[in-house]
PDB file of C-alpha atoms in Angstrom:
ATOM      1  CA  UNK W  23       0.000   0.000   0.000  1.00 37.00           C
ATOM      2  CA  UNK W  24       1.140   3.504  -0.811  1.00 37.00           C
ATOM      3  CA  UNK W  25       4.477   2.188  -2.019  1.00 36.00           C
ATOM      4  CA  UNK W  26       5.236   0.353   1.207  1.00 35.00           C
ATOM      5  CA  UNK W  27       6.957  -2.901   0.408  1.00 30.00           C
ATOM      6  CA  UNK W  28       9.307  -5.304   2.077  1.00 31.00           C
ATOM      7  CA  UNK W  29       9.106  -7.853   4.833  1.00 31.00           C
ATOM      8  CA  UNK W  30       8.833  -5.399   7.708  1.00 39.00           C
ATOM      9  CA  UNK W  31       5.565  -4.099   9.095  1.00 44.00           C
ATOM     10  CA  UNK W  32       3.921  -1.604   6.731  1.00 59.00           C
ATOM     11  CA  UNK W  33       3.808   0.714   9.753  1.00 57.00           C
ATOM     12  CA  UNK W  34       7.480   0.645  10.648  1.00 55.00           C
ATOM     13  CA  UNK W  35       9.075   4.084  10.440  1.00 52.00           C
ATOM     14  CA  UNK W  36      10.739   4.429   7.086  1.00 49.00           C
ATOM     15  CA  UNK W  37      12.801   7.146   5.463  1.00 48.00           C
ATOM     16  CA  UNK W  38      10.789   9.280   3.090  1.00 49.00           C
ATOM     17  CA  UNK W  39       7.400   8.510   4.668  1.00 71.00           C
ATOM     18  CA  UNK W  40       6.766  12.246   4.856  1.00 92.00           C
ATOM     19  CA  UNK W  41       6.480  12.537   8.629  1.00 95.00           C
ATOM     20  CA  UNK W  42       8.927  14.993  10.164  1.00 95.00           C
ATOM     21  CA  UNK W  43      11.818  12.833  11.472  1.00 96.00           C
ATOM     22  CA  UNK W  44      11.815  14.761  14.759  1.00 96.00           C
ATOM     23  CA  UNK W  45       8.168  13.807  15.326  1.00 96.00           C
ATOM     24  CA  UNK W  46       8.730  10.220  14.180  1.00 96.00           C
ATOM     25  CA  UNK W  47      11.604   9.854  16.650  1.00 96.00           C
ATOM     26  CA  UNK W  48       9.322  10.814  19.556  1.00 96.00           C
ATOM     27  CA  UNK W  49       6.591   8.256  18.759  1.00 97.00           C
ATOM     28  CA  UNK W  50       6.386   5.050  20.785  1.00 97.00           C
ATOM     29  CA  UNK W  51       4.486   2.618  18.600  1.00 97.00           C
ATOM     30  CA  UNK W  52       2.837  -0.688  19.480  1.00 96.00           C
ATOM     31  CA  UNK W  53       4.307  -3.890  17.974  1.00 96.00           C
ATOM     32  CA  UNK W  54       2.302  -3.235  14.784  1.00 95.00           C
ATOM     33  CA  UNK W  55       3.800   0.251  14.405  1.00 95.00           C
ATOM     34  CA  UNK W  56       0.609   2.023  15.464  1.00 97.00           C
ATOM     35  CA  UNK W  57      -0.201   4.780  17.948  1.00 98.00           C
ATOM     36  CA  UNK W  58      -3.691   5.288  19.414  1.00 98.00           C
ATOM     37  CA  UNK W  59      -5.267   8.602  18.446  1.00 98.00           C
ATOM     38  CA  UNK W  60      -8.071   9.995  20.596  1.00 98.00           C
ATOM     39  CA  UNK W  61     -10.382  12.336  18.682  1.00 98.00           C
ATOM     40  CA  UNK W  62     -11.905  15.107  20.804  1.00 98.00           C
ATOM     41  CA  UNK W  63     -14.345  17.849  19.820  1.00 98.00           C
ATOM     42  CA  UNK W  64     -12.203  20.982  19.992  1.00 98.00           C
ATOM     43  CA  UNK W  65     -14.752  23.381  21.500  1.00 98.00           C
ATOM     44  CA  UNK W  66     -16.699  21.165  23.926  1.00 97.00           C
ATOM     45  CA  UNK W  67     -14.040  18.676  25.022  1.00 97.00           C
ATOM     46  CA  UNK W  68     -16.340  15.779  24.088  1.00 96.00           C
ATOM     47  CA  UNK W  69     -14.353  12.571  23.512  1.00 97.00           C
ATOM     48  CA  UNK W  70     -15.522  11.266  20.136  1.00 98.00           C
ATOM     49  CA  UNK W  71     -13.607   8.137  19.226  1.00 97.00           C
ATOM     50  CA  UNK W  72     -10.332   6.240  19.246  1.00 98.00           C
ATOM     51  CA  UNK W  73      -8.521   5.417  16.033  1.00 97.00           C
ATOM     52  CA  UNK W  74      -5.054   4.167  15.110  1.00 98.00           C
ATOM     53  CA  UNK W  75      -2.341   5.983  13.188  1.00 97.00           C
ATOM     54  CA  UNK W  76       1.009   4.974  11.800  1.00 96.00           C
ATOM     55  CA  UNK W  77       3.603   7.479  10.587  1.00 97.00           C
ATOM     56  CA  UNK W  78       1.929   7.919   7.207  1.00 96.00           C
ATOM     57  CA  UNK W  79      -1.557   8.415   8.681  1.00 97.00           C
ATOM     58  CA  UNK W  80      -0.177  11.016  11.100  1.00 98.00           C
ATOM     59  CA  UNK W  81       1.659  12.752   8.254  1.00 97.00           C
ATOM     60  CA  UNK W  82      -1.538  12.877   6.185  1.00 97.00           C
ATOM     61  CA  UNK W  83      -3.526  14.155   9.180  1.00 98.00           C
ATOM     62  CA  UNK W  84      -1.004  16.931   9.853  1.00 98.00           C
ATOM     63  CA  UNK W  85      -0.732  18.019   6.219  1.00 97.00           C
ATOM     64  CA  UNK W  86      -4.312  17.700   4.959  1.00 97.00           C
ATOM     65  CA  UNK W  87      -6.273  18.927   7.974  1.00 97.00           C
ATOM     66  CA  UNK W  88      -8.484  15.809   7.830  1.00 97.00           C
ATOM     67  CA  UNK W  89      -8.095  12.827  10.166  1.00 98.00           C
ATOM     68  CA  UNK W  90      -6.558   9.831   8.446  1.00 97.00           C
ATOM     69  CA  UNK W  91      -6.509   6.543  10.321  1.00 97.00           C
ATOM     70  CA  UNK W  92      -5.224   3.030   9.706  1.00 97.00           C
ATOM     71  CA  UNK W  93      -8.053   0.504   9.699  1.00 94.00           C
ATOM     72  CA  UNK W  94      -6.784  -2.593  11.467  1.00 93.00           C
ATOM     73  CA  UNK W  95      -9.701  -4.691  10.175  1.00 93.00           C
ATOM     74  CA  UNK W  96      -9.558  -3.540   6.534  1.00 92.00           C
ATOM     75  CA  UNK W  97      -5.758  -3.044   6.556  1.00 94.00           C
ATOM     76  CA  UNK W  98      -5.971   0.258   4.717  1.00 95.00           C
ATOM     77  CA  UNK W  99      -5.920   3.990   5.325  1.00 96.00           C
ATOM     78  CA  UNK W 100      -9.225   5.793   5.680  1.00 94.00           C
ATOM     79  CA  UNK W 101     -10.037   9.459   5.893  1.00 97.00           C
ATOM     80  CA  UNK W 102     -12.817  10.007   8.407  1.00 95.00           C
ATOM     81  CA  UNK W 103     -15.902  11.134   6.523  1.00 92.00           C
ATOM     82  CA  UNK W 104     -14.896  10.229   2.969  1.00 93.00           C
ATOM     83  CA  UNK W 105     -17.722   7.701   2.681  1.00 90.00           C
ATOM     84  CA  UNK W 106     -20.070   8.780   5.499  1.00 91.00           C
ATOM     85  CA  UNK W 107     -19.771  12.545   5.116  1.00 92.00           C
ATOM     86  CA  UNK W 108     -19.052  12.722   8.864  1.00 95.00           C
ATOM     87  CA  UNK W 109     -15.683  14.432   8.539  1.00 96.00           C
ATOM     88  CA  UNK W 110     -13.203  15.430  11.195  1.00 97.00           C
ATOM     89  CA  UNK W 111     -11.531  18.772  10.501  1.00 98.00           C
ATOM     90  CA  UNK W 112      -8.293  18.955  12.487  1.00 98.00           C
ATOM     91  CA  UNK W 113      -7.783  21.908  14.830  1.00 98.00           C
ATOM     92  CA  UNK W 114      -4.681  20.618  16.661  1.00 98.00           C
ATOM     93  CA  UNK W 115      -2.662  17.467  17.292  1.00 98.00           C
ATOM     94  CA  UNK W 116      -0.758  16.805  20.523  1.00 98.00           C
ATOM     95  CA  UNK W 117       1.557  13.997  21.561  1.00 97.00           C
ATOM     96  CA  UNK W 118       1.314  12.880  25.189  1.00 97.00           C
ATOM     97  CA  UNK W 119       4.253  13.037  27.609  1.00 96.00           C
ATOM     98  CA  UNK W 120       5.250   9.397  26.934  1.00 96.00           C
ATOM     99  CA  UNK W 121       4.989   9.707  23.148  1.00 96.00           C
ATOM    100  CA  UNK W 122       2.579   6.783  22.927  1.00 97.00           C
ATOM    101  CA  UNK W 123      -0.806   8.480  22.411  1.00 98.00           C
ATOM    102  CA  UNK W 124      -2.070  11.270  20.177  1.00 98.00           C
ATOM    103  CA  UNK W 125      -4.834  13.725  21.034  1.00 98.00           C
ATOM    104  CA  UNK W 126      -6.454  15.103  17.903  1.00 98.00           C
ATOM    105  CA  UNK W 127      -8.796  18.026  18.499  1.00 98.00           C
ATOM    106  CA  UNK W 128     -11.287  18.209  15.663  1.00 98.00           C
ATOM    107  CA  UNK W 129     -14.440  19.868  14.476  1.00 98.00           C
ATOM    108  CA  UNK W 130     -16.671  16.830  13.973  1.00 97.00           C
ATOM    109  CA  UNK W 131     -19.302  16.999  11.235  1.00 96.00           C
ATOM    110  CA  UNK W 132     -22.159  14.634  12.117  1.00 95.00           C
ATOM    111  CA  UNK W 133     -21.652  11.371  13.972  1.00 95.00           C
ATOM    112  CA  UNK W 134     -18.185  10.198  14.964  1.00 96.00           C
ATOM    113  CA  UNK W 135     -19.195   6.594  15.648  1.00 94.00           C
ATOM    114  CA  UNK W 136     -19.808   4.069  12.867  1.00 90.00           C
ATOM    115  CA  UNK W 137     -23.108   3.228  14.626  1.00 91.00           C
ATOM    116  CA  UNK W 138     -24.424   6.725  13.927  1.00 92.00           C
ATOM    117  CA  UNK W 139     -23.999   7.955  17.510  1.00 93.00           C
ATOM    118  CA  UNK W 140     -22.361  11.313  18.144  1.00 94.00           C
ATOM    119  CA  UNK W 141     -19.504   9.591  20.025  1.00 96.00           C
ATOM    120  CA  UNK W 142     -18.309   6.028  20.449  1.00 95.00           C
ATOM    121  CA  UNK W 143     -18.632   6.423  24.219  1.00 93.00           C
ATOM    122  CA  UNK W 144     -22.248   7.418  24.844  1.00 86.00           C
ATOM    123  CA  UNK W 145     -24.118   4.150  24.249  1.00 82.00           C
ATOM    124  CA  UNK W 146     -22.717   1.811  26.915  1.00 85.00           C
ATOM    125  CA  UNK W 147     -21.903   3.510  30.222  1.00 87.00           C
ATOM    126  CA  UNK W 148     -20.755   0.903  32.727  1.00 91.00           C
ATOM    127  CA  UNK W 149     -22.057   0.902  36.314  1.00 92.00           C
ATOM    128  CA  UNK W 150     -19.710   1.921  39.112  1.00 93.00           C
ATOM    129  CA  UNK W 151     -19.566  -0.218  42.248  1.00 90.00           C
ATOM    130  CA  UNK W 152     -19.526   1.312  45.705  1.00 77.00           C
TER     131      UNK W 152
END
C-alpha cells in the first residue's frame, strides 16, 4: 500500500514517509507500528472516538487537515468522513508526555461513531460499584 513494500511491518518508520523525522523519533508505537489517536471535539471537550495511526496516517492528518486513520480490520488507510460525510476537521494534534498516544482536536461533522452515535462512548456507560 502507498508504495510500502518489504518484509517489515507496513507501519514501521521508514525514510521518506513524509512525517517529520523529529516527530517520528518521539513516537512510541505498538508492535504493529501504530499509535492510538483519541479524537476530541475541539470546542466542547467531548471525547468522540479512538482510532489508530502509523507514521503515514499522522503525516496525512497533519498536512491535509483531515483525520486519516489506519483501519486494522480492513488493513488500509481511511479518511474520516470520505464515505459517510461525517468528517473530522483537524484543529490541533498533541503527543502525550510518553509519546505513545495522540490527542487530535477536531471539528466533527455529524456522527463520529460508525453506529451513527455522536460519540463512540455514549451508548454503553458501565455501572460503578460502591
